[in-house]
Coordinates of C-alpha atoms in Angstrom, one line a residue:
X1 CA 143.6 -35.1 177.4
X2 CA 145.0 -32.0 178.3
X3 CA 147.9 -32.7 181.8
X4 CA 147.4 -30.8 184.1
X5 CA 149.7 -28.1 185.8
X6 CA 150.9 -29.7 189.1
X7 CA 153.2 -26.5 190.0
X8 CA 154.8 -23.1 188.3
X9 CA 158.1 -21.5 190.0
X10 CA 160.1 -19.1 189.5
X11 CA 164.3 -18.9 189.5
X12 CA 166.0 -17.3 192.7
X13 CA 168.0 -14.3 192.1
X14 CA 171.7 -15.0 189.9
X15 CA 174.6 -16.7 191.1
X16 CA 178.3 -16.4 189.6
X17 CA 178.9 -19.9 188.6
X18 CA 183.5 -19.0 188.4
X19 CA 183.9 -15.6 186.4
X20 CA 181.9 -16.7 183.1
X21 CA 178.5 -17.6 184.2
X22 CA 175.9 -15.6 185.7
X23 CA 173.0 -17.9 186.4
X24 CA 169.7 -19.0 187.8
X25 CA 169.0 -22.2 189.0
X26 CA 165.4 -22.5 187.9
X27 CA 165.6 -26.5 189.3
X28 CA 167.7 -28.9 191.5
X29 CA 167.3 -32.5 192.7
X30 CA 167.5 -31.1 196.6
X31 CA 163.6 -29.3 195.5
X32 CA 162.5 -31.2 192.5
X33 CA 164.5 -34.8 192.9
X34 CA 161.6 -37.3 192.3
X35 CA 159.3 -35.1 190.0
X36 CA 161.3 -34.4 187.6
X37 CA 163.3 -37.3 187.7
X38 CA 165.6 -38.5 185.4
X39 CA 166.2 -34.1 185.6
X40 CA 168.6 -33.6 188.1
X41 CA 169.3 -29.3 188.2
X42 CA 168.9 -26.7 185.2
X43 CA 171.0 -23.2 185.0
X44 CA 170.1 -20.9 183.1
X45 CA 173.3 -18.3 182.3
X46 CA 170.7 -15.5 180.5
X47 CA 172.3 -13.2 178.3
X48 CA 175.0 -11.3 179.6
X49 CA 177.3 -8.8 177.9
X50 CA 181.3 -8.9 178.5
X51 CA 183.8 -6.6 177.9
X52 CA 187.0 -8.3 176.0
X53 CA 190.4 -9.7 177.9
X54 CA 193.4 -10.8 178.0
X55 CA 192.3 -13.9 180.2
X56 CA 189.0 -16.4 179.6
X57 CA 186.1 -16.1 181.6
X58 CA 184.5 -19.8 183.3
X59 CA 184.9 -22.1 185.7
X60 CA 188.3 -23.3 186.4
X61 CA 189.1 -27.7 186.5
X62 CA 186.8 -29.4 188.7
X63 CA 185.4 -33.4 189.7
X64 CA 181.8 -34.7 188.3
X65 CA 180.6 -38.4 189.5
X66 CA 177.5 -40.1 188.9
X67 CA 175.3 -38.4 186.1
X68 CA 175.9 -36.6 182.9
X69 CA 175.7 -32.8 181.7
X70 CA 174.4 -30.6 179.1
X71 CA 174.9 -27.8 177.7
X72 CA 173.6 -25.8 175.3
X73 CA 174.4 -22.8 173.9
X74 CA 172.6 -19.9 172.6
X75 CA 174.3 -16.7 171.9
X76 CA 178.4 -16.8 172.3
X77 CA 181.1 -19.4 172.6
X78 CA 182.1 -22.1 175.4
X79 CA 185.0 -23.9 175.1
X80 CA 185.5 -27.1 176.9
X81 CA 188.5 -29.4 178.0
X82 CA 188.6 -32.7 180.3
X83 CA 190.4 -35.1 181.4
X84 CA 189.7 -37.7 178.9
X85 CA 191.4 -35.7 176.2
X86 CA 187.7 -34.4 174.6
X87 CA 187.3 -31.3 174.4
X88 CA 186.2 -28.3 171.7
X89 CA 184.3 -25.1 171.1
X90 CA 181.0 -24.7 170.7
X91 CA 179.0 -21.6 169.8
X92 CA 175.0 -20.4 168.9
X93 CA 173.1 -23.9 168.8
X94 CA 175.5 -25.9 169.3
X95 CA 175.7 -29.3 172.6
X96 CA 177.8 -30.4 174.4
X97 CA 176.8 -34.0 176.5
X98 CA 179.4 -35.0 178.5
X99 CA 179.1 -38.4 180.0
X100 CA 181.0 -37.8 183.7
X101 CA 180.0 -41.9 184.6
X102 CA 182.6 -43.2 186.6
X103 CA 184.3 -40.1 187.5
X104 CA 185.5 -37.0 185.0
X105 CA 187.7 -33.4 185.4
X106 CA 186.3 -30.8 182.9
X107 CA 186.3 -27.5 183.1
X108 CA 184.7 -24.7 180.9
X109 CA 185.8 -20.8 179.2
X110 CA 184.7 -18.5 177.0
X111 CA 186.1 -19.4 173.7
X112 CA 190.0 -18.0 172.9
X113 CA 188.0 -15.6 170.1
X114 CA 185.4 -14.9 172.4
X115 CA 187.5 -13.3 175.0
X116 CA 189.3 -11.5 172.8
X117 CA 186.5 -9.4 171.1
X118 CA 183.6 -10.0 174.2
X119 CA 180.3 -10.1 173.2
X120 CA 176.9 -11.7 174.9
X121 CA 176.5 -15.3 176.3
X122 CA 173.5 -17.5 176.7
X123 CA 173.3 -20.7 177.8
X124 CA 171.4 -23.5 179.3
X125 CA 173.6 -26.2 181.4
X126 CA 171.2 -29.1 182.0
X127 CA 172.4 -32.1 184.8
X128 CA 170.6 -35.4 183.6
X129 CA 171.2 -38.4 186.0
X130 CA 172.2 -42.2 185.5
X131 CA 171.1 -45.1 186.7
X132 CA 173.1 -46.7 189.3
X133 CA 174.3 -49.5 186.8
X134 CA 175.4 -46.8 184.8
X135 CA 177.0 -44.3 187.6
X136 CA 180.2 -46.4 186.9
X137 CA 180.0 -46.0 183.2
X138 CA 183.0 -44.9 181.4
X139 CA 183.2 -41.0 181.3
X140 CA 182.7 -39.4 177.7
X141 CA 181.8 -36.4 175.2
X142 CA 179.5 -36.2 172.8
X143 CA 179.8 -32.8 170.4
X144 CA 176.8 -32.1 168.9
X145 CA 176.5 -29.3 166.0
X146 CA 173.7 -26.7 165.4
X147 CA 173.8 -29.0 161.8
X148 CA 173.3 -32.3 163.3
X149 CA 170.3 -31.4 165.0
X150 CA 166.3 -32.0 163.3
X151 CA 164.9 -28.5 163.3
X152 CA 161.7 -29.2 162.8
X153 CA 159.0 -26.7 161.1
X154 CA 155.3 -26.2 163.9
X155 CA 152.2 -26.7 162.3
X156 CA 150.5 -23.6 161.4
X157 CA 153.5 -21.6 161.2
X158 CA 154.0 -21.5 164.8
X159 CA 157.2 -21.8 164.4
X160 CA 160.3 -24.9 165.3
X161 CA 161.6 -27.1 167.3
X162 CA 165.0 -28.4 167.2
X163 CA 165.0 -32.3 168.9
X164 CA 168.3 -32.9 170.9
X165 CA 167.8 -36.1 172.5
X166 CA 164.8 -38.6 171.9
X167 CA 162.6 -37.6 169.2
X168 CA 159.8 -35.2 167.4
X169 CA 157.6 -36.7 164.8
X170 CA 159.6 -38.5 162.6
X171 CA 162.8 -37.2 163.7
X172 CA 165.7 -38.4 166.0
X173 CA 168.1 -36.2 167.6
X174 CA 171.1 -37.1 168.2
X175 CA 172.6 -37.3 171.4
X176 CA 173.1 -40.5 172.9
X177 CA 170.7 -41.3 176.3
X178 CA 170.8 -44.2 178.8
X179 CA 167.5 -43.3 180.0
X180 CA 164.5 -42.3 177.8
X181 CA 164.1 -39.0 177.5
X182 CA 162.8 -35.5 175.3
X183 CA 164.8 -33.2 175.7
X184 CA 163.6 -29.9 173.0
X185 CA 164.6 -26.6 172.1
X186 CA 161.2 -24.8 171.0
X187 CA 161.0 -21.2 169.5
X188 CA 157.3 -20.1 168.9
X189 CA 156.2 -17.4 167.5
X190 CA 153.9 -14.5 168.6
X191 CA 150.6 -14.8 168.4
X192 CA 150.7 -19.2 167.3
X193 CA 150.2 -22.0 169.4
X194 CA 151.3 -25.7 169.2
X195 CA 149.8 -28.8 170.5
X196 CA 152.4 -31.6 171.8
X197 CA 152.6 -34.7 173.7
X198 CA 154.4 -36.3 176.3
X199 CA 154.1 -40.4 177.2
X200 CA 152.1 -40.3 180.6
X201 CA 154.5 -42.5 182.2
X202 CA 157.4 -39.6 182.1
X203 CA 157.8 -37.0 184.4
X204 CA 157.6 -33.2 182.0
X205 CA 159.1 -29.9 182.8
X206 CA 159.0 -26.7 180.3
X207 CA 160.9 -24.0 181.1
X208 CA 160.0 -20.6 179.4
X209 CA 164.0 -19.1 179.0
X210 CA 161.9 -15.7 176.6
X211 CA 158.8 -14.5 176.3
X212 CA 155.7 -15.7 178.2
X213 CA 153.5 -18.3 177.2
X214 CA 150.0 -19.7 178.0
X215 CA 149.9 -23.2 179.5
X216 CA 147.1 -25.4 178.5
X217 CA 144.5 -22.4 178.1
X218 CA 145.2 -22.2 182.5
X219 CA 148.0 -20.9 183.2
X220 CA 150.2 -18.2 182.3
X221 CA 154.1 -18.8 182.6
X222 CA 156.4 -16.3 182.3
X223 CA 160.6 -16.1 181.5
X224 CA 162.6 -17.7 184.0
X225 CA 159.7 -19.9 185.4
X226 CA 159.4 -23.7 185.3
X227 CA 156.5 -25.7 184.9
X228 CA 156.2 -28.9 186.4
X229 CA 153.0 -31.2 184.5
X230 CA 151.1 -34.0 186.3
X231 CA 152.3 -37.6 184.6
X232 CA 148.4 -38.7 183.9
X233 CA 147.5 -37.6 179.8
X234 CA 149.2 -36.4 177.2
X235 CA 148.8 -33.6 175.6
X236 CA 149.8 -30.2 176.0
X237 CA 149.3 -26.9 174.8
X238 CA 151.5 -24.0 174.2
X239 CA 150.4 -20.2 173.1
X240 CA 152.9 -17.4 173.0
X241 CA 151.8 -13.7 172.8
X242 CA 154.9 -12.7 171.7
X243 CA 157.9 -15.0 170.5
X244 CA 158.9 -17.4 173.2
X245 CA 161.6 -19.9 174.0
X246 CA 160.8 -23.1 175.9
X247 CA 162.8 -25.8 176.8
X248 CA 160.7 -29.2 177.2
X249 CA 162.5 -31.7 179.5
X250 CA 160.4 -35.0 179.2
X251 CA 161.9 -38.2 180.7
X252 CA 161.7 -41.9 182.1
X253 CA 161.8 -41.5 185.1
X254 CA 164.5 -43.4 187.4
X255 CA 163.4 -44.9 190.8
X256 CA 166.2 -44.7 192.4
X257 CA 167.1 -42.8 195.9
X258 CA 169.5 -39.5 194.8
X259 CA 171.8 -38.7 197.1
X260 CA 174.1 -35.6 196.2
X261 CA 177.0 -33.3 197.3
X262 CA 178.9 -30.4 195.2
X263 CA 179.4 -32.1 192.0
X264 CA 179.4 -35.9 192.8
X265 CA 175.2 -37.2 192.5
X266 CA 174.9 -41.2 193.3
X267 CA 172.5 -43.3 195.4
X268 CA 173.9 -43.3 199.1
X269 CA 176.2 -41.7 201.6
X270 CA 178.8 -44.2 200.7
X271 CA 178.8 -44.0 197.5
X272 CA 179.5 -40.3 197.7
X273 CA 182.3 -40.6 200.9
X274 CA 184.0 -42.8 198.0
X275 CA 183.7 -40.6 195.0
X276 CA 185.8 -37.9 197.3
X277 CA 188.2 -40.3 198.6
X278 CA 188.8 -41.8 194.9
X279 CA 189.1 -37.7 193.4
X280 CA 191.6 -37.1 196.1
X281 CA 193.9 -40.2 195.1
X282 CA 193.6 -39.0 191.5
X283 CA 191.5 -41.6 190.2
X284 CA 189.5 -39.2 187.9
X285 CA 192.6 -38.3 185.9
X286 CA 195.0 -35.4 185.3
X287 CA 194.4 -32.5 183.3
X288 CA 196.1 -28.6 182.9
X289 CA 193.6 -25.8 182.7
X290 CA 192.7 -23.7 179.8
X291 CA 193.6 -20.1 182.0
X292 CA 196.9 -21.8 182.8

């Protein structure tokens, strides 16, 4: 049976994150909290051209606690550093999966090479919640390069699907996750359709980054829109009349309170207050910015 569509939502006007990423926030836990758990937030840094510069543009050192950030680069290069000592440059098709856990400082800038040449940046950043038992997990960082992400042809020459997390058919994504989820990067060819499935126990959101997609022969979802589907039933049919890029987010919900404030997402107000105290007392570590 096909899943029912529960809502289609358009992104608000873009805003800047730092001076390197003009983003549209497709959803956040403040408006879609329970409905999309374990996913908290998704920003799409839409394609933007940057001229060459002497100093990297981006977001300086800032803290996080209680969740994970997932950055998927479509165009350009992004350089990451954090207080665990991890870091590196990711380019088109690459992913960085950072676990803030008990607390981390990090920064994201255009890479040094990209800064010198200029070019086009496009990326997505997804926030993934951690269950209460893992919110104090040690911080960590996974670099997932494009060649390690399964690239699976879709039936009927409809395009391909990249398995970042979870599984599709017999292909397992490389990302380690704390709860069960599928994060798929779907590229559809115009004039084709594909039928996919998500377990009825899971939440499901589809984000159309490019193109126009007909969902379940019922609703057209356009670029910069999010569609939320019911947990009941399993199947979803995607039909694209032009080339499209869709992010598939299916996850086992975390049935716990979500309390967030800025860079921290916990379960109670008291835990948020403690996060600020710990940050101010230097318990998230130390680091110097790339841009210094």
